[in-house]
Backbone as CSV, one residue per row, in Angstrom:
resi,resn,N_x,N_y,N_z,CA_x,CA_y,CA_z,C_x,C_y,C_z
1,MET,96.162,114.145,118.340,96.083,113.701,116.419,97.108,113.676,115.581
2,PRO,96.466,112.358,115.544,97.619,111.249,114.306,97.762,112.254,112.672
3,PRO,98.827,112.257,111.891,99.583,113.500,110.633,98.075,112.883,109.881
4,SER,97.390,114.307,109.481,97.025,114.601,108.715,96.882,115.232,107.100
5,LEU,95.580,114.697,106.597,96.056,115.524,104.682,93.992,115.769,105.021
6,GLN,93.901,117.289,104.628,92.335,117.536,104.053,92.768,118.047,102.392
7,VAL,91.568,117.431,101.664,91.889,117.361,100.219,90.567,117.453,100.409
8,GLY,90.273,118.980,100.072,88.508,118.822,100.082,87.881,118.250,101.410
9,PRO,87.072,117.781,101.463,86.160,117.030,102.108,86.493,116.495,102.612
10,TYR,87.923,116.040,102.870,87.943,114.336,102.949,89.222,114.749,103.734
11,THR,89.504,114.061,104.940,90.268,114.198,105.815,91.113,112.307,105.939
12,VAL,92.515,112.220,104.948,93.230,111.410,105.372,94.393,111.231,106.313
13,ILE,93.797,110.423,107.306,94.226,110.636,108.900,96.033,108.568,108.565
14,ALA,96.640,109.448,108.644,98.109,108.485,109.334,97.711,107.488,110.304
15,LEU,97.580,106.738,110.792,97.418,105.953,111.709,98.207,104.365,112.178
16,ALA,99.282,105.667,112.815,101.108,104.702,113.340,100.176,102.929,114.237
17,ASP,100.207,101.883,113.956,100.522,101.005,113.907,102.425,99.626,114.569
18,GLY,102.977,100.521,114.225,104.801,99.621,114.840,105.233,100.546,113.590
19,ALA,106.811,100.306,114.156,108.352,100.449,113.765,108.814,99.253,113.817
20,GLY,110.057,99.248,112.403,111.427,98.346,113.549,111.588,97.372,112.508
21,PRO,112.104,96.928,112.536,113.302,95.915,111.486,113.291,95.686,110.131
22,PHE,113.358,95.341,109.327,112.513,93.945,108.016,113.389,93.118,108.208
23,PHE,113.158,92.162,108.747,113.527,91.031,108.294,114.421,90.067,106.645
24,SER,115.074,90.653,106.028,116.271,90.419,105.912,116.626,92.222,105.378
25,PRO,117.572,91.627,104.729,118.607,93.061,104.551,118.190,93.802,103.470
26,ARG,118.316,94.950,103.116,117.275,95.877,101.704,117.872,95.087,100.834
27,SER,119.772,95.463,101.151,120.224,94.815,99.374,119.572,93.300,98.826
28,GLU,119.206,92.580,99.839,118.851,91.550,99.233,117.212,91.677,98.993
29,ALA,116.750,92.241,99.890,114.741,92.983,99.543,115.139,93.779,97.553
30,PHE,116.046,94.061,97.976,116.696,95.200,96.295,117.539,95.043,95.753
31,PRO,118.029,93.296,94.819,119.394,93.363,95.012,120.242,94.178,93.747
32,ASP,119.327,94.646,92.536,119.395,94.911,91.352,119.832,96.796,91.562
33,ALA,119.558,97.887,93.222,119.853,98.413,93.549,121.103,99.022,93.667
34,THR,121.636,100.052,93.152,122.988,100.233,92.894,123.140,101.283,94.756
35,THR,125.216,101.177,94.498,126.012,102.017,95.737,125.058,103.601,95.797
36,GLU,125.319,103.615,94.493,124.704,105.801,94.343,122.349,105.312,94.655
37,GLN,122.159,104.635,93.934,120.713,104.636,93.914,120.525,104.082,95.750
38,TRP,121.427,103.635,96.237,120.885,104.025,98.068,121.066,105.369,98.707
39,ALA,121.864,105.539,98.325,122.639,107.372,99.024,121.591,108.662,98.027
40,ALA,120.704,108.175,97.208,119.956,109.572,96.713,118.795,108.452,97.925
41,ALA,118.439,107.426,98.847,117.111,106.914,98.547,117.762,107.325,100.526
42,ASP,118.828,107.444,100.606,118.972,107.958,101.934,119.321,109.773,102.526
43,ARG,118.930,110.221,101.130,119.116,111.538,101.669,117.498,112.322,101.199
44,LEU,117.200,110.660,100.829,114.925,110.864,100.904,114.373,110.952,102.045
45,ASP,115.029,109.856,102.678,113.826,108.782,103.114,115.494,108.870,104.859
46,PRO,116.034,109.320,105.423,117.153,109.179,106.062,116.551,108.461,106.444
47,ASP,115.412,108.792,107.450,115.645,106.765,109.119,114.532,106.078,108.736
48,ALA,114.637,106.225,107.131,114.792,104.331,106.861,115.432,103.167,106.810
49,LEU,116.524,103.803,108.078,117.394,102.814,108.252,118.578,103.167,109.164
50,ASP,118.469,101.944,110.764,118.626,102.881,111.624,120.319,103.047,112.389
51,ALA,120.318,103.225,112.878,121.777,102.917,113.577,122.677,101.631,113.615
52,ASP,122.021,100.678,113.376,122.559,99.287,112.746,122.859,99.252,111.059
53,GLY,122.398,99.935,110.659,122.470,99.295,109.456,120.928,98.633,108.210
54,ARG,120.112,98.972,109.546,118.898,98.065,108.677,117.989,98.463,108.526
55,TRP,117.160,97.899,107.479,115.802,99.134,107.031,115.068,99.269,108.155
56,ARG,114.983,100.005,107.681,113.036,100.132,109.652,112.243,100.597,108.739
57,LEU,111.167,99.899,109.152,109.532,100.075,108.559,109.157,101.089,109.023
58,GLN,107.952,101.209,109.065,107.606,102.450,109.725,105.470,100.991,109.440
59,PHE,105.238,100.566,110.108,103.336,99.607,110.053,102.658,100.643,110.308
60,ARG,101.774,101.253,108.940,100.142,101.925,109.888,99.179,101.930,108.102
61,ALA,98.099,102.514,108.986,96.835,102.596,108.048,96.729,103.308,107.680
62,PHE,95.536,104.210,107.203,95.222,104.697,106.625,93.139,104.888,106.425
63,ALA,93.167,106.111,107.796,91.360,106.282,107.517,90.937,107.430,106.727
64,ILE,89.969,107.206,106.079,89.339,108.398,104.763,88.167,108.551,105.677
65,ARG,88.345,109.848,106.347,86.695,110.542,106.970,86.634,111.456,106.498
66,SER,85.064,111.770,105.487,84.506,112.825,105.542,83.004,112.275,105.609
67,ASP,82.217,113.544,105.649,80.888,113.631,106.556,79.660,112.323,104.983
68,GLN,80.496,112.197,104.828,79.857,110.546,104.650,79.938,109.122,105.066
69,GLY,81.758,108.563,105.714,81.972,107.786,106.998,83.362,107.508,106.261
70,VAL,83.811,106.531,107.250,84.551,106.410,107.444,85.622,105.289,106.993
71,THR,86.125,104.931,105.924,87.042,104.250,105.229,88.380,103.599,105.437
72,LEU,89.075,102.712,105.839,89.737,102.413,106.482,90.605,101.305,105.532
73,VAL,91.906,102.111,105.181,92.505,101.413,103.946,93.992,100.032,104.906
74,ASP,93.649,98.875,105.621,94.047,98.668,105.458,95.135,98.029,107.267
75,ALA,94.681,97.078,108.057,94.581,96.620,109.655,95.287,96.831,110.504
76,GLY,96.637,96.986,109.562,97.706,97.141,110.691,99.270,95.211,110.774
77,ILE,99.977,94.834,112.205,100.800,94.547,112.183,99.287,93.322,113.707
78,GLY,98.284,93.860,114.011,97.406,93.775,114.886,97.861,93.599,116.549
79,PRO,96.739,93.241,116.708,97.671,92.369,118.991,98.879,91.395,119.045
80,ALA,99.091,90.621,120.292,99.985,90.401,119.616,100.272,88.559,119.565
81,ASP,99.070,88.572,119.987,98.785,86.753,119.179,98.566,86.833,117.391
82,SER,98.902,88.079,116.634,98.154,87.914,114.828,98.869,87.444,114.451
83,PRO,98.442,87.568,112.906,99.076,86.146,111.913,100.848,87.269,111.987
84,ALA,101.096,88.714,112.177,102.710,88.646,111.854,103.238,88.814,112.915
85,ALA,103.544,88.299,114.412,103.843,88.409,115.576,105.061,87.995,114.456
86,SER,105.185,86.785,114.361,106.788,86.405,113.810,107.331,86.636,113.472
87,TRP,107.241,88.328,112.778,108.623,89.113,112.420,107.866,90.136,113.225
88,ALA,106.641,91.669,113.349,105.822,92.336,113.054,106.354,92.982,114.626
89,PRO,106.500,94.071,115.196,107.201,94.261,115.814,105.084,95.201,117.373
90,VAL,104.479,93.383,116.901,103.524,93.446,117.457,103.623,93.041,118.897
91,PRO,103.017,93.937,119.856,101.660,94.471,119.565,101.471,95.816,118.936
92,GLY,100.317,95.714,118.110,100.680,97.148,117.840,99.485,98.121,118.308
93,ALA,99.642,99.862,117.578,99.006,100.363,118.455,97.869,101.415,116.981
94,LEU,97.572,100.913,116.249,96.666,101.347,115.892,95.627,101.770,116.443
95,PRO,94.566,101.079,116.984,93.198,101.302,118.304,93.867,102.378,118.322
96,ALA,94.635,102.787,119.983,95.155,104.275,120.022,95.642,105.021,119.020
97,SER,95.757,104.857,117.798,96.259,105.575,116.952,94.144,106.096,116.619
98,LEU,93.293,104.752,116.183,91.974,105.611,116.105,91.752,106.952,117.078
99,ALA,91.401,105.492,118.593,91.558,106.882,119.448,91.478,108.146,119.376
100,ALA,93.353,108.676,118.670,93.498,109.389,119.246,92.488,110.206,117.532
101,ALA,92.390,109.489,116.489,91.702,110.734,115.683,90.244,110.810,116.294
102,GLY,89.349,110.287,116.952,88.587,109.997,117.140,87.552,109.567,116.099
103,ILE,88.203,107.832,116.368,87.117,107.030,115.332,87.198,106.044,116.522
104,GLU,86.341,105.404,116.396,85.506,103.893,117.070,85.754,103.093,115.994
105,PRO,86.211,101.761,116.326,86.051,100.764,114.983,84.645,100.428,115.161
106,SER,83.889,101.290,115.748,82.505,100.864,114.423,81.881,102.183,113.927
107,ASP,83.134,103.482,114.176,83.200,104.259,113.480,83.034,104.084,112.070
108,VAL,83.847,102.307,111.763,84.644,102.726,110.588,83.186,101.715,109.461
109,ASP,82.605,101.975,108.527,81.797,101.689,107.620,82.303,100.332,106.225
110,THR,83.881,100.352,106.135,84.651,99.949,105.309,85.720,100.390,105.230
111,VAL,85.927,98.257,105.330,88.103,98.970,105.240,88.156,98.099,104.084
112,VAL,89.211,98.390,103.485,89.552,98.033,102.135,90.647,96.621,102.172
113,LEU,91.479,95.908,101.970,92.341,95.010,102.148,93.135,94.917,101.132
114,THR,94.413,96.031,100.606,94.921,95.803,99.449,95.770,93.843,99.122
115,HIS,96.213,93.824,100.060,96.617,92.566,99.960,96.520,92.188,101.160
116,LEU,96.691,90.083,100.843,96.600,89.701,102.136,98.448,89.686,102.336
117,HIS,98.902,89.654,103.232,100.229,90.063,103.967,100.046,89.878,105.255
118,THR,100.382,89.630,105.846,99.309,89.738,107.448,100.480,91.718,108.272
119,ASP,101.273,91.711,107.646,101.696,93.456,108.092,100.505,94.064,107.729
120,HIS,99.484,93.486,106.872,98.599,94.768,106.549,97.082,93.576,106.996
121,VAL,96.633,92.899,107.415,95.167,92.530,108.174,95.440,91.725,109.298
122,GLY,96.565,92.976,110.217,96.156,92.445,111.874,95.038,93.097,112.442
123,TRP,94.242,93.278,112.241,93.947,94.021,113.799,92.099,93.234,112.737
124,ALA,91.975,93.442,111.423,90.840,92.917,110.903,89.536,91.741,110.935
125,VAL,90.288,91.066,112.154,89.810,89.503,113.123,90.583,89.679,114.072
126,VAL,90.199,89.446,115.070,91.077,89.363,116.790,90.256,88.407,117.553
127,GLY,90.619,87.758,118.520,89.564,87.003,119.797,90.121,85.784,119.555
128,GLY,91.902,85.243,118.762,92.050,83.943,118.362,90.483,83.428,118.313
129,GLU,90.337,82.468,119.306,89.986,81.228,119.415,88.494,81.945,119.102
130,GLN,88.320,82.771,119.688,86.826,83.883,119.720,86.512,84.259,118.452
131,ALA,87.337,83.646,117.698,87.450,85.306,116.137,85.927,86.254,116.240
132,ARG,86.533,87.261,116.081,85.610,88.552,115.539,86.119,89.282,114.414
133,PRO,85.436,90.953,113.037,85.915,91.473,112.964,85.860,93.270,114.350
134,PHE,87.428,92.833,114.021,87.751,94.021,114.940,87.042,95.892,114.637
135,PHE,86.342,95.563,113.333,85.245,96.850,112.598,84.160,96.115,112.635
136,PRO,82.905,96.581,113.816,82.136,95.249,113.332,81.052,95.679,112.547
137,ASN,80.780,97.137,112.313,79.771,97.273,111.491,80.858,97.981,110.034
138,ALA,80.981,97.578,109.412,82.741,97.325,108.597,82.142,96.137,107.555
139,GLU,82.072,96.508,106.272,82.492,96.181,104.921,84.000,95.157,104.905
140,TYR,84.334,94.652,104.232,85.746,94.456,103.767,85.727,94.826,102.954
141,LEU,86.447,94.833,101.653,86.947,95.193,100.568,87.725,93.811,100.453
142,LEU,88.237,93.371,99.410,88.900,92.191,98.636,89.079,91.476,97.452
143,GLN,90.055,92.352,96.515,89.917,91.724,95.196,90.135,89.772,94.820
144,GLN,89.163,89.750,94.378,88.267,88.446,94.089,89.868,86.845,93.359
145,ALA,90.551,87.953,92.946,92.202,87.692,92.825,92.952,87.580,93.785
146,GLU,93.304,88.062,94.946,93.718,87.937,96.256,93.471,86.104,96.384
147,LEU,91.843,86.797,96.320,91.687,85.501,98.067,91.972,83.721,96.708
148,ASP,91.601,84.624,95.434,91.499,82.602,94.873,92.811,82.800,95.355
149,ALA,94.008,83.358,95.467,95.596,82.907,94.669,96.187,82.979,96.114
150,ILE,95.127,83.274,97.700,95.337,82.343,98.846,96.343,82.286,99.143
151,GLU,96.064,80.521,98.654,97.440,79.198,98.570,98.389,79.922,98.833
152,GLU,98.406,80.928,97.088,99.782,81.149,97.045,100.456,81.788,98.086
153,VAL,99.881,83.521,98.359,100.025,84.116,98.894,100.094,84.646,100.323
154,ASN,99.143,83.235,101.041,99.280,83.273,102.529,97.622,82.080,103.479
155,PRO,98.398,81.227,103.267,96.717,79.947,103.305,96.417,80.522,104.840
156,GLN,97.406,80.037,106.199,97.293,80.964,107.065,96.016,81.775,107.415
157,LEU,95.596,82.534,106.389,94.949,83.712,106.586,93.657,83.653,106.114
158,ARG,93.445,82.544,105.670,92.219,81.799,105.153,91.234,81.146,106.512
159,VAL,91.802,80.775,106.820,91.210,80.201,108.552,91.298,81.663,109.698
160,ALA,92.381,82.538,109.373,92.322,83.630,110.868,92.093,84.878,110.185
161,VAL,91.095,85.700,108.859,90.912,85.957,108.583,89.387,85.450,107.509
162,ILE,89.447,85.028,106.798,88.059,85.072,105.575,87.188,84.650,106.379
163,ASP,87.664,83.545,107.045,86.910,82.333,107.917,85.864,83.430,108.340
164,PRO,86.619,83.559,109.354,85.461,84.941,110.073,85.273,86.218,109.672
165,LEU,85.230,86.794,108.718,84.755,88.084,108.037,83.591,87.000,107.124
166,ARG,83.528,85.640,106.319,82.932,85.691,106.150,81.233,84.814,106.831
167,LYS,81.680,84.360,107.594,81.284,83.677,108.756,79.761,84.710,109.423
168,THR,80.043,86.128,109.608,79.778,87.200,109.269,79.093,88.345,108.532
169,ASP,79.494,87.704,107.414,78.946,88.175,106.306,79.305,89.418,105.820
170,GLN,80.974,89.694,106.762,80.923,91.781,106.528,82.570,91.223,104.898
171,LEU,82.496,90.037,104.136,83.539,90.276,103.288,82.987,90.442,101.514
172,ARG,83.187,91.731,100.893,83.163,91.903,100.097,83.834,91.704,98.567
173,LEU,83.946,91.252,97.566,85.270,90.374,96.731,84.380,91.957,95.882
174,LEU,85.130,91.752,95.040,85.686,93.624,94.195,86.495,92.970,92.675
175,ASP,86.170,92.116,91.645,86.872,92.319,90.676,87.577,93.334,89.756
176,GLY,88.246,93.759,90.478,89.006,94.960,89.187,88.477,96.442,90.096
177,ASP,88.208,97.513,89.398,88.322,99.354,89.319,87.116,98.994,90.421
178,SER,86.272,99.497,91.119,84.689,99.840,91.877,85.204,100.982,92.381
179,PRO,83.182,101.377,92.091,83.462,103.421,92.894,83.176,102.721,94.234
180,LEU,84.085,103.544,95.449,83.114,104.148,96.746,82.645,104.393,97.057
181,ARG,82.839,105.606,97.142,81.752,106.838,97.225,82.183,107.932,97.097
182,GLY,81.987,109.314,96.394,82.833,109.750,96.303,83.278,110.023,95.513
183,GLY,83.978,110.642,95.380,85.086,110.543,95.351,86.676,109.419,95.424
184,GLU,85.847,108.641,96.393,86.850,107.040,96.803,86.045,106.422,95.361
185,ARG,87.954,105.647,95.451,87.024,104.152,94.730,88.351,103.309,95.111
186,VAL,88.723,102.338,94.457,89.364,100.842,94.457,90.216,101.156,93.003
187,PHE,91.443,100.597,92.506,91.992,100.435,91.773,92.448,99.823,92.207
188,ALA,92.150,98.217,91.095,93.940,97.057,91.236,95.042,97.101,90.594
189,THR,96.105,97.284,91.748,96.906,97.725,91.210,98.625,96.173,91.368
190,PRO,98.259,94.372,90.411,98.360,94.278,90.888,99.839,93.922,90.663
191,GLY,100.491,92.755,91.260,102.072,92.001,90.960,103.331,92.063,92.089
192,HIS,102.231,93.458,93.063,104.058,92.216,94.829,102.151,91.511,95.083
193,THR,101.548,90.744,95.586,99.903,90.123,95.141,99.079,90.681,93.508
194,PRO,98.943,88.773,93.919,98.218,88.791,92.062,96.837,90.161,91.692
195,GLY,96.430,90.234,93.673,95.189,90.944,94.019,95.622,91.997,94.572
196,HIS,96.345,93.124,94.438,96.614,93.630,95.529,95.776,94.981,94.081
197,GLN,95.645,96.301,95.740,94.602,96.986,95.668,95.141,97.860,96.039
198,SER,94.289,99.183,95.446,94.784,100.512,96.170,93.251,101.357,96.427
199,VAL,92.955,102.494,97.057,92.557,103.715,96.607,93.065,104.686,96.321
200,LEU,91.825,105.636,95.735,93.191,106.273,94.434,91.097,107.526,95.261
201,LEU,91.532,108.919,95.783,90.436,109.842,96.294,90.874,111.279,95.723
202,GLU,89.969,111.274,94.832,89.975,112.418,94.212,88.952,113.561,94.287
203,SER,89.281,114.373,94.756,88.779,116.417,94.669,89.999,116.908,94.089
204,GLY,88.937,118.760,93.258,89.020,118.662,93.309,90.095,119.047,91.816
205,ARG,91.229,119.587,91.949,92.658,119.214,90.896,93.832,118.612,91.705
206,ASP,93.143,117.913,92.828,94.206,117.143,93.765,93.453,115.572,93.375
207,LEU,94.924,114.916,93.260,94.859,113.248,93.942,94.890,112.770,95.047
208,VAL,94.854,111.804,95.719,95.443,111.237,96.636,95.482,109.563,96.401
209,ALA,96.695,109.246,96.012,96.856,107.362,96.578,97.765,106.679,97.446
210,VAL,96.271,105.910,98.537,96.835,104.602,99.214,97.196,103.685,98.776
211,THR,98.906,103.611,98.722,99.168,103.083,97.669,99.555,101.384,98.267
212,GLY,98.918,100.727,99.451,99.121,100.052,99.857,100.801,99.647,99.701
213,ASP,101.365,98.203,99.428,102.632,97.649,99.033,103.609,97.804,97.994
214,LEU,102.463,98.470,96.797,102.731,99.176,95.526,104.066,99.939,95.921
215,LEU,103.941,100.125,97.167,105.745,101.836,97.457,105.749,101.175,98.229
216,VAL,107.357,99.931,99.377,107.432,100.405,100.675,108.850,100.653,100.414
217,HIS,109.300,101.670,99.689,110.897,101.986,100.354,111.217,103.916,99.440
218,ALA,112.053,104.589,99.813,112.140,105.129,98.632,112.240,105.910,97.536
219,ILE,113.588,104.164,97.722,113.873,104.205,96.353,113.241,104.057,95.012
220,GLN,112.422,102.688,95.564,111.155,102.832,94.342,110.303,103.998,93.803
221,LEU,110.706,105.522,94.348,110.328,106.521,94.641,111.041,107.813,93.569
222,LEU,112.630,106.773,93.216,113.758,107.557,92.711,113.735,106.377,90.870
223,HIS,113.235,104.908,91.304,113.718,103.735,90.364,112.104,103.660,90.099
224,PRO,111.136,103.408,90.423,110.540,102.800,89.978,110.590,101.433,89.725
225,GLU,111.513,101.350,87.959,112.292,99.772,87.574,112.492,99.574,88.743
226,LEU,113.316,98.841,89.477,114.012,98.409,90.433,113.272,97.559,91.434
227,ALA,113.473,96.078,90.889,112.202,95.388,91.105,112.846,94.617,92.886
228,TYR,111.513,94.458,94.037,111.351,93.998,94.843,111.255,93.041,95.393
229,ALA,112.420,92.009,95.369,111.926,91.062,95.276,111.552,89.775,96.410
230,HIS,110.331,90.480,97.087,108.631,90.097,97.678,107.848,90.556,96.680
231,GLU,108.521,90.424,95.739,106.351,90.577,94.288,106.583,90.066,94.268
232,MET,105.667,88.990,93.953,104.685,88.208,93.492,104.992,88.007,91.417
233,ASP,104.851,88.350,90.865,105.720,88.879,89.693,105.621,90.104,89.381
234,VAL,107.026,90.575,89.063,107.343,92.287,88.986,107.339,92.873,87.772
235,GLU,107.381,92.524,87.520,106.588,93.376,86.157,105.350,93.566,86.151
236,GLN,104.231,92.774,86.006,103.393,93.579,86.273,103.874,94.516,88.196
237,ALA,104.339,94.617,88.930,104.783,95.254,89.883,104.985,96.333,89.739
238,ARG,105.407,95.885,88.961,106.000,97.814,88.086,105.799,98.499,87.483
239,HIS,105.268,97.936,86.480,103.558,98.172,85.715,103.090,99.533,86.188
240,SER,102.724,98.530,87.443,101.398,99.526,88.227,102.139,100.580,88.775
241,ARG,102.891,100.342,89.456,103.478,101.078,90.385,104.001,102.322,89.226
242,GLU,104.170,102.388,88.602,104.647,103.608,87.055,103.051,103.695,86.516
243,GLN,102.613,103.309,87.211,100.978,103.975,86.156,100.838,104.791,87.681
244,VAL,100.642,104.875,88.833,100.259,105.256,89.906,101.434,106.562,90.260
245,LEU,102.220,106.314,89.865,103.259,107.768,89.657,103.269,108.273,88.929
246,ARG,102.753,107.844,88.118,102.949,108.814,86.197,100.960,109.475,86.421
247,SER,100.195,109.128,87.162,99.201,109.703,87.529,98.856,110.827,86.973
248,ARG,97.958,112.023,85.972,97.555,112.865,86.117,97.448,113.446,86.282
249,ALA,97.297,114.426,87.387,96.563,115.732,88.136,97.114,117.161,87.720
250,ALA,95.815,117.271,88.237,96.052,118.930,87.554,96.676,119.669,88.404
251,GLY,96.240,119.397,89.961,97.044,120.327,91.109,98.432,118.276,91.665
252,THR,98.102,118.552,93.043,99.095,117.953,92.994,98.643,116.439,93.284
253,LEU,99.565,115.412,93.326,98.850,113.963,93.650,99.885,113.788,95.208
254,TYR,99.424,113.488,96.045,99.729,112.859,97.265,99.366,110.996,97.177
255,LEU,100.792,110.796,97.771,101.175,109.128,98.489,100.736,109.924,99.600
256,ALA,99.732,107.846,99.899,100.093,108.040,101.756,100.593,106.239,101.846
257,THR,101.665,106.180,101.712,102.263,104.858,101.969,102.738,104.804,102.742
258,PRO,102.039,102.767,103.655,102.332,102.213,104.802,103.836,102.367,105.372
259,HIS,104.171,102.655,104.999,106.344,101.461,104.952,106.687,102.761,104.892
260,LEU,107.481,103.887,104.464,107.629,104.655,104.323,107.920,105.445,105.964
261,THR,108.762,106.934,106.608,108.659,107.619,107.324,107.541,108.579,107.113
262,GLU,107.778,109.150,106.186,106.765,109.898,106.021,105.554,109.698,105.617
263,PRO,104.169,110.040,106.188,103.381,108.760,105.264,102.968,109.565,105.214
264,PHE,103.075,111.034,104.019,103.093,111.683,102.242,103.866,112.639,102.440
265,ILE,102.854,112.211,100.669,104.329,112.518,99.582,104.094,112.628,99.208
266,ALA,104.067,114.730,98.984,104.122,115.551,97.555,104.548,115.515,95.916
267,ARG,103.699,114.884,95.081,104.766,114.590,94.210,103.895,116.157,92.704
């Protein structure tokens, strides 16, 4: 069984899809970080630095399962021919991780795509020229602002992801915050991309934020003000990140992150 977190009636499951080095040095990704800040981040997440001194990322999606259904947050790096193949360690293992969690692709009724970067949409649509949604019964949720900016964010995904989802009438566009069901809701966290969104799960006194790329390295936990070079709007991303990290929970705030070594962090 993959790592999971139980919050009230919800089981949040971390679904591994791969692991590997980032495509550029971390010093370029966070150009303003100091030596002291890196040292503190490495103490917090030592396995994010590989033997060659490279930033090592995890690539994962998350399933939220309850008696109301199954929500998948993001779709990983994908198969060998996915759009992420030029830089990510494809093929991904998401189908095997789903199976280990007892989830069939047909069980997933909602897929939240946090944003249109290739390592978050890899299994959304598969099949190459015979493109088909990998989750046949799911409604795929994307912010309208993300689609509006697709030519700037990732133009190849219009043909690879958006058009096939529209063909099967499985794409639903959102405009900002939106309730899902029960204690689940989508909330807009723009900055990394114009339409970046995250998922918030609330049960009793506890909150779970499934962050997408709001948070990509432990150094941002310690210093959320640090600019990440691959954010499209640095100041907006900082505001979104700080807003989530300062969320008020009567009990515990859990962060579910796709790229840190540990999938769940309690604050």
